[in-house]
PDB file of C-alpha atoms in Angstrom:
ATOM      1  CA  MET A 135      40.049  44.074  39.096  1.00 81.00           C
ATOM      2  CA  MET A 136      38.628  45.166  42.296  1.00 90.00           C
ATOM      3  CA  LYS A 137      34.575  46.389  41.954  1.00 93.00           C
ATOM      4  CA  SER A 138      32.990  46.495  45.408  1.00 96.00           C
ATOM      5  CA  ILE A 139      34.144  46.499  49.020  1.00 97.00           C
ATOM      6  CA  VAL A 140      32.446  45.523  52.258  1.00 96.00           C
ATOM      7  CA  VAL A 141      33.535  47.322  55.083  1.00 96.00           C
ATOM      8  CA  ALA A 142      32.651  46.397  58.806  1.00 94.00           C
ATOM      9  CA  LEU A 143      31.272  48.991  60.646  1.00 94.00           C
ATOM     10  CA  ASP A 144      31.775  48.224  64.683  1.00 89.00           C
ATOM     11  CA  GLY A 145      32.945  50.130  67.759  1.00 84.00           C
ATOM     12  CA  SER A 146      36.343  48.980  68.290  1.00 84.00           C
ATOM     13  CA  SER A 147      39.315  51.435  67.286  1.00 86.00           C
ATOM     14  CA  SER A 148      40.511  48.843  64.858  1.00 90.00           C
ATOM     15  CA  SER A 149      36.903  49.634  63.178  1.00 91.00           C
ATOM     16  CA  VAL A 150      38.382  53.499  62.868  1.00 92.00           C
ATOM     17  CA  ASN A 151      41.183  52.105  60.504  1.00 94.00           C
ATOM     18  CA  ALA A 152      39.277  49.897  58.533  1.00 95.00           C
ATOM     19  CA  ARG A 153      37.340  52.692  57.368  1.00 95.00           C
ATOM     20  CA  LYS A 154      40.388  54.535  56.834  1.00 95.00           C
ATOM     21  CA  THR A 155      41.859  51.238  54.952  1.00 96.00           C
ATOM     22  CA  ALA A 156      38.944  50.641  53.063  1.00 97.00           C
ATOM     23  CA  ILE A 157      38.921  54.503  51.677  1.00 97.00           C
ATOM     24  CA  GLU A 158      42.616  54.280  50.923  1.00 95.00           C
ATOM     25  CA  VAL A 159      41.740  51.189  48.466  1.00 96.00           C
ATOM     26  CA  ALA A 160      38.561  52.437  47.026  1.00 96.00           C
ATOM     27  CA  LYS A 161      40.717  55.793  45.989  1.00 95.00           C
ATOM     28  CA  ARG A 162      43.395  53.556  44.391  1.00 93.00           C
ATOM     29  CA  THR A 163      41.171  51.093  42.919  1.00 94.00           C
ATOM     30  CA  GLY A 164      38.127  53.094  42.012  1.00 94.00           C
ATOM     31  CA  ALA A 165      35.817  50.246  43.696  1.00 96.00           C
ATOM     32  CA  SER A 166      32.996  50.952  45.713  1.00 96.00           C
ATOM     33  CA  LEU A 167      32.082  51.328  49.507  1.00 97.00           C
ATOM     34  CA  VAL A 168      29.364  48.740  51.192  1.00 97.00           C
ATOM     35  CA  GLY A 169      29.428  49.708  55.122  1.00 96.00           C
ATOM     36  CA  ILE A 170      27.700  46.983  57.241  1.00 95.00           C
ATOM     37  CA  GLY A 171      26.739  47.287  60.986  1.00 93.00           C
ATOM     38  CA  VAL A 172      25.372  44.405  62.537  1.00 91.00           C
ATOM     39  CA  LEU A 173      23.385  43.792  65.967  1.00 88.00           C
ATOM     40  CA  ASP A 174      24.443  40.983  67.285  1.00 85.00           C
ATOM     41  CA  VAL A 175      20.519  39.963  68.356  1.00 85.00           C
ATOM     42  CA  PRO A 176      21.466  36.193  69.195  1.00 82.00           C
ATOM     43  CA  TRP A 177      24.438  37.294  71.409  1.00 79.00           C
ATOM     44  CA  ILE A 178      22.237  39.958  73.401  1.00 79.00           C
ATOM     45  CA  THR A 179      19.824  37.882  73.900  1.00 80.00           C
ATOM     46  CA  GLU A 180      21.114  34.143  74.584  1.00 73.00           C
ATOM     47  CA  ALA A 181      20.075  32.551  77.638  1.00 61.00           C
ATOM     48  CA  ARG A 182      21.518  33.665  81.161  1.00 56.00           C
ATOM     49  CA  ALA A 183      21.275  32.230  84.567  1.00 52.00           C
ATOM     50  CA  THR A 184      19.068  34.767  86.110  1.00 57.00           C
ATOM     51  CA  PRO A 185      17.379  34.312  89.808  1.00 55.00           C
ATOM     52  CA  ILE A 186      14.455  33.488  90.180  1.00 54.00           C
ATOM     53  CA  GLY A 187      11.335  35.829  88.904  1.00 54.00           C
ATOM     54  CA  ALA A 188      14.211  38.235  87.193  1.00 53.00           C
ATOM     55  CA  GLY A 189      12.605  36.737  83.537  1.00 56.00           C
ATOM     56  CA  SER A 190      10.765  40.070  83.067  1.00 66.00           C
ATOM     57  CA  TYR A 191      13.668  42.143  83.729  1.00 64.00           C
ATOM     58  CA  GLN A 192      16.314  40.231  81.905  1.00 73.00           C
ATOM     59  CA  THR A 193      13.283  40.336  78.902  1.00 76.00           C
ATOM     60  CA  HIS A 194      13.639  44.668  79.772  1.00 77.00           C
ATOM     61  CA  ARG A 195      17.331  44.862  79.641  1.00 81.00           C
ATOM     62  CA  ASN A 196      17.247  42.993  76.380  1.00 83.00           C
ATOM     63  CA  GLU A 197      14.803  45.243  74.747  1.00 85.00           C
ATOM     64  CA  LYS A 198      16.608  48.243  75.776  1.00 88.00           C
ATOM     65  CA  LEU A 199      20.361  46.956  74.756  1.00 87.00           C
ATOM     66  CA  ILE A 200      18.688  45.828  71.478  1.00 88.00           C
ATOM     67  CA  GLU A 201      17.178  49.447  71.071  1.00 89.00           C
ATOM     68  CA  GLU A 202      20.708  51.437  72.395  1.00 89.00           C
ATOM     69  CA  GLY A 203      22.359  48.775  69.666  1.00 88.00           C
ATOM     70  CA  ARG A 204      19.845  50.061  66.634  1.00 90.00           C
ATOM     71  CA  GLU A 205      20.783  53.509  67.526  1.00 93.00           C
ATOM     72  CA  LYS A 206      24.429  52.827  67.748  1.00 91.00           C
ATOM     73  CA  ILE A 207      24.235  51.638  64.042  1.00 92.00           C
ATOM     74  CA  ARG A 208      22.607  54.551  62.825  1.00 94.00           C
ATOM     75  CA  ASP A 209      25.179  56.825  63.917  1.00 94.00           C
ATOM     76  CA  ARG A 210      28.197  54.505  62.757  1.00 93.00           C
ATOM     77  CA  ILE A 211      26.270  54.565  59.558  1.00 95.00           C
ATOM     78  CA  ASP A 212      25.983  58.153  59.744  1.00 95.00           C
ATOM     79  CA  ALA A 213      29.458  58.494  60.724  1.00 94.00           C
ATOM     80  CA  PHE A 214      30.316  56.454  57.393  1.00 96.00           C
ATOM     81  CA  ARG A 215      28.633  58.316  54.970  1.00 96.00           C
ATOM     82  CA  ALA A 216      30.435  61.597  55.920  1.00 96.00           C
ATOM     83  CA  GLU A 217      34.130  60.366  55.783  1.00 96.00           C
ATOM     84  CA  CYS A 218      33.695  58.903  52.446  1.00 96.00           C
ATOM     85  CA  ALA A 219      31.634  62.032  51.584  1.00 96.00           C
ATOM     86  CA  ALA A 220      34.800  64.546  52.637  1.00 97.00           C
ATOM     87  CA  ALA A 221      36.632  61.635  50.887  1.00 96.00           C
ATOM     88  CA  ASP A 222      34.861  62.617  47.875  1.00 96.00           C
ATOM     89  CA  LEU A 223      33.649  59.076  47.347  1.00 95.00           C
ATOM     90  CA  GLU A 224      30.298  57.357  47.040  1.00 89.00           C
ATOM     91  CA  CYS A 225      29.016  54.837  49.309  1.00 95.00           C
ATOM     92  CA  SER A 226      26.169  52.827  50.532  1.00 95.00           C
ATOM     93  CA  ALA A 227      25.893  51.206  53.630  1.00 95.00           C
ATOM     94  CA  VAL A 228      23.377  48.936  55.896  1.00 91.00           C
ATOM     95  CA  GLY A 229      22.193  47.608  59.340  1.00 92.00           C
ATOM     96  CA  ALA A 230      21.537  43.959  59.823  1.00 90.00           C
ATOM     97  CA  GLU A 231      20.598  41.990  62.706  1.00 89.00           C
ATOM     98  CA  GLY A 232      21.746  38.643  63.655  1.00 89.00           C
ATOM     99  CA  ASP A 233      24.996  36.595  63.209  1.00 88.00           C
ATOM    100  CA  PRO A 234      27.504  38.639  62.434  1.00 87.00           C
ATOM    101  CA  VAL A 235      29.183  36.317  60.360  1.00 88.00           C
ATOM    102  CA  VAL A 236      26.040  34.864  58.681  1.00 89.00           C
ATOM    103  CA  GLN A 237      25.483  38.695  57.328  1.00 89.00           C
ATOM    104  CA  LEU A 238      29.002  39.670  56.607  1.00 90.00           C
ATOM    105  CA  ASP A 239      28.672  36.706  54.530  1.00 87.00           C
ATOM    106  CA  SER A 240      25.366  37.102  52.512  1.00 88.00           C
ATOM    107  CA  GLU A 241      26.185  41.070  51.836  1.00 87.00           C
ATOM    108  CA  ALA A 242      30.254  39.973  50.881  1.00 86.00           C
ATOM    109  CA  ASP A 243      28.542  37.207  48.465  1.00 88.00           C
ATOM    110  CA  ARG A 244      28.099  39.876  46.155  1.00 91.00           C
ATOM    111  CA  HIS A 245      31.590  41.909  46.711  1.00 94.00           C
ATOM    112  CA  ASP A 246      35.074  41.394  46.079  1.00 95.00           C
ATOM    113  CA  LEU A 247      36.873  42.481  49.519  1.00 96.00           C
ATOM    114  CA  ILE A 248      36.041  42.244  53.177  1.00 96.00           C
ATOM    115  CA  VAL A 249      37.751  44.998  55.154  1.00 97.00           C
ATOM    116  CA  ILE A 250      37.270  44.541  59.352  1.00 94.00           C
ATOM    117  CA  GLY A 251      38.707  45.482  61.967  1.00 93.00           C
ATOM    118  CA  ARG A 252      41.243  43.167  63.796  1.00 90.00           C
ATOM    119  CA  GLU A 253      39.135  43.506  67.017  1.00 86.00           C
ATOM    120  CA  THR A 254      35.930  43.558  65.465  1.00 83.00           C
ATOM    121  CA  ASN A 255      32.923  41.811  67.702  1.00 75.00           C
ATOM    122  CA  PHE A 256      30.045  43.739  67.324  1.00 75.00           C
ATOM    123  CA  HIS A 257      29.852  43.395  71.139  1.00 66.00           C
ATOM    124  CA  GLY A 258      31.599  46.775  71.970  1.00 56.00           C
ATOM    125  CA  GLY A 259      34.284  45.282  73.982  1.00 51.00           C
ATOM    126  CA  GLU A 260      38.209  45.525  72.404  1.00 51.00           C
ATOM    127  CA  ASN A 261      40.504  42.331  73.525  1.00 52.00           C
ATOM    128  CA  HIS A 262      43.562  43.749  71.380  1.00 48.00           C
ATOM    129  CA  GLU A 263      43.237  40.301  70.360  1.00 57.00           C
ATOM    130  CA  ILE A 264      42.152  39.346  67.063  1.00 64.00           C
ATOM    131  CA  GLY A 265      37.639  39.476  67.344  1.00 69.00           C
ATOM    132  CA  GLY A 266      35.882  35.944  67.088  1.00 77.00           C
ATOM    133  CA  THR A 267      33.984  37.404  64.116  1.00 81.00           C
ATOM    134  CA  VAL A 268      37.164  37.965  62.373  1.00 82.00           C
ATOM    135  CA  GLU A 269      38.662  34.290  63.444  1.00 80.00           C
ATOM    136  CA  LYS A 270      35.424  32.725  62.068  1.00 82.00           C
ATOM    137  CA  LEU A 271      35.746  34.869  58.555  1.00 84.00           C
ATOM    138  CA  LEU A 272      39.246  33.836  57.779  1.00 81.00           C
ATOM    139  CA  HIS A 273      37.769  29.943  58.263  1.00 78.00           C
ATOM    140  CA  ASP A 274      34.662  29.949  56.666  1.00 75.00           C
ATOM    141  CA  ASN A 275      34.659  33.218  54.380  1.00 79.00           C
ATOM    142  CA  PRO A 276      35.526  32.387  50.110  1.00 84.00           C
ATOM    143  CA  ARG A 277      36.529  36.548  50.490  1.00 91.00           C
ATOM    144  CA  PRO A 278      39.996  37.884  50.764  1.00 94.00           C
ATOM    145  CA  LEU A 279      40.380  40.222  53.850  1.00 95.00           C
ATOM    146  CA  ILE A 280      42.191  43.366  54.387  1.00 97.00           C
ATOM    147  CA  VAL A 281      42.642  43.362  58.714  1.00 95.00           C
ATOM    148  CA  ALA A 282      42.611  46.306  60.223  1.00 96.00           C
ATOM    149  CA  PRO A 283      45.667  47.279  63.538  1.00 94.00           C
ATOM    150  CA  GLU A 284      43.905  49.127  66.403  1.00 90.00           C
ATOM    151  CA  THR A 285      46.884  51.658  66.585  1.00 90.00           C
ATOM    152  CA  ASP A 286      47.514  54.076  64.002  1.00 90.00           C
ATOM    153  CA  TYR A 287      49.572  53.161  60.852  1.00 93.00           C
ATOM    154  CA  SER A 288      49.587  57.129  59.373  1.00 91.00           C
ATOM    155  CA  ASN A 289      53.415  56.698  59.745  1.00 94.00           C
ATOM    156  CA  ALA A 290      53.490  53.725  57.181  1.00 96.00           C
ATOM    157  CA  ASN A 291      53.974  53.655  53.842  1.00 96.00           C
ATOM    158  CA  ASP A 292      50.991  52.769  52.083  1.00 94.00           C
ATOM    159  CA  ASP A 293      52.955  52.170  48.318  1.00 96.00           C
ATOM    160  CA  VAL A 294      55.039  49.786  50.242  1.00 97.00           C
ATOM    161  CA  VAL A 295      54.212  46.318  50.750  1.00 98.00           C
ATOM    162  CA  VAL A 296      55.276  42.864  51.973  1.00 98.00           C
ATOM    163  CA  VAL A 297      54.309  39.965  50.850  1.00 97.00           C
ATOM    164  CA  ALA A 298      54.698  36.537  53.292  1.00 95.00           C
ATOM    165  CA  PHE A 299      55.176  33.949  50.984  1.00 94.00           C
ATOM    166  CA  ASP A 300      56.605  30.412  51.630  1.00 90.00           C
ATOM    167  CA  GLY A 301      55.853  28.334  49.011  1.00 90.00           C
ATOM    168  CA  ASP A 302      52.383  26.786  50.175  1.00 87.00           C
ATOM    169  CA  VAL A 303      49.205  26.978  48.162  1.00 89.00           C
ATOM    170  CA  THR A 304      47.698  29.647  50.630  1.00 89.00           C
ATOM    171  CA  SER A 305      50.505  31.949  50.383  1.00 91.00           C
ATOM    172  CA  SER A 306      50.771  31.895  46.695  1.00 93.00           C
ATOM    173  CA  ARG A 307      46.847  32.438  46.206  1.00 93.00           C
ATOM    174  CA  ALA A 308      46.900  35.054  48.616  1.00 94.00           C
ATOM    175  CA  MET A 309      49.206  37.054  46.495  1.00 94.00           C
ATOM    176  CA  HIS A 310      47.723  36.233  43.503  1.00 96.00           C
ATOM    177  CA  MET A 311      44.570  37.823  44.480  1.00 96.00           C
ATOM    178  CA  PHE A 312      46.018  40.756  45.750  1.00 97.00           C
ATOM    179  CA  LEU A 313      47.400  41.172  42.202  1.00 96.00           C
ATOM    180  CA  LEU A 314      44.455  40.347  40.523  1.00 95.00           C
ATOM    181  CA  LEU A 315      42.477  42.917  42.682  1.00 95.00           C
ATOM    182  CA  GLY A 316      44.803  45.300  41.686  1.00 94.00           C
ATOM    183  CA  LEU A 317      46.160  46.411  44.841  1.00 96.00           C
ATOM    184  CA  ALA A 318      49.967  46.063  43.290  1.00 95.00           C
ATOM    185  CA  LYS A 319      49.148  49.003  41.207  1.00 93.00           C
ATOM    186  CA  GLY A 320      51.526  51.625  42.120  1.00 93.00           C
ATOM    187  CA  ARG A 321      53.154  49.918  45.183  1.00 95.00           C
ATOM    188  CA  GLU A 322      56.388  48.399  45.775  1.00 96.00           C
ATOM    189  CA  ILE A 323      56.716  45.057  46.530  1.00 97.00           C
ATOM    190  CA  HIS A 324      58.930  43.242  48.636  1.00 98.00           C
ATOM    191  CA  VAL A 325      58.771  39.492  48.882  1.00 98.00           C
ATOM    192  CA  VAL A 326      60.064  37.854  51.860  1.00 97.00           C
ATOM    193  CA  SER A 327      60.765  34.030  52.419  1.00 96.00           C
ATOM    194  CA  VAL A 328      61.859  32.580  55.230  1.00 95.00           C
ATOM    195  CA  ASP A 329      64.164  29.074  56.028  1.00 94.00           C
ATOM    196  CA  PRO A 330      66.794  28.191  57.776  1.00 95.00           C
ATOM    197  CA  ASP A 331      68.361  27.326  54.544  1.00 96.00           C
ATOM    198  CA  ALA A 332      69.877  30.838  53.208  1.00 96.00           C
ATOM    199  CA  ALA A 333      69.604  28.893  49.530  1.00 97.00           C
ATOM    200  CA  LYS A 334      65.866  27.983  50.002  1.00 96.00           C
ATOM    201  CA  ALA A 335      64.947  30.957  51.421  1.00 96.00           C
ATOM    202  CA  ASN A 336      66.279  33.120  48.533  1.00 97.00           C
ATOM    203  CA  ALA A 337      64.965  31.054  45.675  1.00 97.00           C
ATOM    204  CA  LEU A 338      61.182  30.891  47.440  1.00 96.00           C
ATOM    205  CA  ALA A 339      61.417  34.877  47.930  1.00 97.00           C
ATOM    206  CA  GLU A 340      62.535  34.777  44.184  1.00 97.00           C
ATOM    207  CA  ARG A 341      59.679  32.470  42.901  1.00 96.00           C
ATOM    208  CA  GLY A 342      57.171  34.608  44.548  1.00 96.00           C
ATOM    209  CA  ALA A 343      59.087  37.726  42.988  1.00 97.00           C
ATOM    210  CA  ALA A 344      58.395  36.260  39.754  1.00 97.00           C
ATOM    211  CA  LEU A 345      54.627  36.246  39.798  1.00 96.00           C
ATOM    212  CA  PHE A 346      54.771  40.007  40.580  1.00 97.00           C
ATOM    213  CA  ARG A 347      57.620  40.701  37.939  1.00 97.00           C
ATOM    214  CA  SER A 348      55.452  38.666  35.051  1.00 96.00           C
ATOM    215  CA  HIS A 349      52.764  41.387  35.341  1.00 95.00           C
ATOM    216  CA  GLY A 350      54.788  44.012  34.624  1.00 95.00           C
ATOM    217  CA  TYR A 351      56.153  45.064  38.304  1.00 94.00           C
ATOM    218  CA  ALA A 352      58.932  45.472  39.513  1.00 90.00           C
ATOM    219  CA  ALA A 353      59.070  43.115  42.891  1.00 96.00           C
ATOM    220  CA  LEU A 354      62.312  42.857  45.021  1.00 97.00           C
ATOM    221  CA  SER A 355      63.022  39.360  46.835  1.00 97.00           C
ATOM    222  CA  ASN A 356      64.247  38.706  50.309  1.00 96.00           C
ATOM    223  CA  GLY A 357      64.979  35.750  51.627  1.00 96.00           C
ATOM    224  CA  VAL A 358      65.827  35.203  55.331  1.00 95.00           C
ATOM    225  CA  ALA A 359      68.214  32.815  56.462  1.00 95.00           C
ATOM    226  CA  SER A 360      66.483  32.249  60.038  1.00 94.00           C
ATOM    227  CA  ARG A 361      65.398  29.329  62.867  1.00 91.00           C
ATOM    228  CA  GLY A 362      63.492  31.226  64.923  1.00 90.00           C
ATOM    229  CA  LYS A 363      60.062  33.035  64.822  1.00 91.00           C
ATOM    230  CA  VAL A 364      59.089  33.226  61.152  1.00 91.00           C
ATOM    231  CA  SER A 365      56.986  36.095  62.035  1.00 92.00           C
ATOM    232  CA  ASP A 366      59.301  37.626  63.953  1.00 94.00           C
ATOM    233  CA  SER A 367      61.647  37.962  60.403  1.00 95.00           C
ATOM    234  CA  VAL A 368      58.464  39.139  58.434  1.00 95.00           C
ATOM    235  CA  LEU A 369      57.767  41.817  61.436  1.00 96.00           C
ATOM    236  CA  GLY A 370      61.508  42.793  61.013  1.00 96.00           C
ATOM    237  CA  ALA A 371      60.696  43.329  57.229  1.00 96.00           C
ATOM    238  CA  ILE A 372      57.441  45.525  57.587  1.00 97.00           C
ATOM    239  CA  SER A 373      59.528  47.476  59.695  1.00 96.00           C
ATOM    240  CA  THR A 374      63.264  47.983  57.686  1.00 96.00           C
ATOM    241  CA  CYS A 375      60.694  48.772  54.582  1.00 96.00           C
ATOM    242  CA  ASN A 376      58.417  51.223  56.685  1.00 97.00           C
ATOM    243  CA  ALA A 377      55.361  49.184  54.605  1.00 97.00           C
ATOM    244  CA  GLY A 378      51.991  50.364  54.691  1.00 97.00           C
ATOM    245  CA  ARG A 379      50.720  46.645  54.496  1.00 97.00           C
ATOM    246  CA  LEU A 380      51.098  42.730  54.892  1.00 97.00           C
ATOM    247  CA  VAL A 381      50.067  40.276  52.302  1.00 97.00           C
ATOM    248  CA  MET A 382      49.558  36.461  53.820  1.00 94.00           C
ATOM    249  CA  GLY A 383      47.770  33.201  53.587  1.00 90.00           C
ATOM    250  CA  ALA A 384      45.963  32.391  56.425  1.00 78.00           C
ATOM    251  CA  TYR A 385      47.345  28.637  56.891  1.00 62.00           C
ATOM    252  CA  GLY A 386      50.145  26.488  55.723  1.00 49.00           C
ATOM    253  CA  HIS A 387      51.669  23.153  56.459  1.00 46.00           C
ATOM    254  CA  GLU A 388      52.326  22.075  59.844  1.00 45.00           C
ATOM    255  CA  GLY A 389      55.740  21.357  60.779  1.00 43.00           C
ATOM    256  CA  GLY A 390      58.909  20.872  59.143  1.00 39.00           C
ATOM    257  CA  ILE A 391      60.951  23.742  57.408  1.00 37.00           C
ATOM    258  CA  ARG A 392      57.998  24.930  55.986  1.00 42.00           C
ATOM    259  CA  ARG A 393      56.151  26.504  58.954  1.00 43.00           C
ATOM    260  CA  MET A 394      55.297  29.931  57.571  1.00 44.00           C
ATOM    261  CA  LEU A 395      52.066  30.953  58.551  1.00 45.00           C
ATOM    262  CA  VAL A 396      50.454  28.031  59.916  1.00 42.00           C
ATOM    263  CA  GLY A 397      48.037  28.770  62.979  1.00 65.00           C
ATOM    264  CA  SER A 398      50.327  30.413  65.818  1.00 75.00           C
ATOM    265  CA  THR A 399      52.061  32.420  62.959  1.00 79.00           C
ATOM    266  CA  THR A 400      49.273  33.627  61.263  1.00 82.00           C
ATOM    267  CA  LYS A 401      47.417  34.513  64.738  1.00 84.00           C
ATOM    268  CA  ARG A 402      50.729  36.777  65.972  1.00 88.00           C
ATOM    269  CA  LEU A 403      51.400  38.113  62.735  1.00 91.00           C
ATOM    270  CA  LEU A 404      47.472  39.185  62.613  1.00 90.00           C
ATOM    271  CA  THR A 405      47.912  40.114  66.218  1.00 90.00           C
ATOM    272  CA  ALA A 406      51.085  42.058  66.231  1.00 93.00           C
ATOM    273  CA  SER A 407      51.145  43.520  62.202  1.00 95.00           C
ATOM    274  CA  PRO A 408      51.163  47.381  63.099  1.00 96.00           C
ATOM    275  CA  VAL A 409      49.714  47.774  59.392  1.00 97.00           C
ATOM    276  CA  PRO A 410      46.572  45.900  57.534  1.00 97.00           C
ATOM    277  CA  VAL A 411      47.120  42.716  56.481  1.00 97.00           C
ATOM    278  CA  PHE A 412      45.731  41.683  53.019  1.00 97.00           C
ATOM    279  CA  VAL A 413      45.201  37.653  54.065  1.00 94.00           C
ATOM    280  CA  HIS A 414      43.953  35.141  51.871  1.00 90.00           C
ATOM    281  CA  HIS A 415      43.094  31.323  52.722  1.00 79.00           C
TER     282      HIS A 415
END
């Protein structure tokens, strides 16, 4: 059962949804919330090409950006605390300076889950794709992540979940972790498996649904016979079910028919999902 959640506090629009998602999860599970804002000092102060004699200007610029960054982090922490108070939730929040991945890794060691906006980069920019910090956490951090989109998902049903299952170890581990953290409680579970062979797709979906049923949850299996993009089938299931959450593994097999959630498919689902994605590797 989940006890505590780390929430990345960034200036991107997806970070707003990350805070919203974390508050919803905390209410559902009773977990405590810890917000962390990171000032990426190495990125601010990295060596850049400058004209001769412009060194003092660069130093002044860096000092100004660092001070402005510290002020923004204080504002984000205050806003996070206010949102938690409005939701009648207790929370704590910290500011840190350094490499964002290192700082999040260090904080996450003491907690069960990281909730982060899809575009989070701690640099103030928005690129409408997966932020570099998120990609590094997906590769290296042992904790599961919930990655929130930048668009509003308030019309989706938080009580409905689509689980993408391809029979591979990463997708199996992801749905098992989702269960163990208590995130399936009170939710309608739809296990979706995709394969060109309908019988194989249905068998895979039944395997995944059986795990939820063994824990007392009424899971529905949905085998999709398709030779098209796996991501299209999964996104279609989210839309059809009006699901408020997607559960998936981060990586899978390369090539062959067992191609769900590999490289580009993983990235497309994270980029295109209209709802938060619970992802584990």
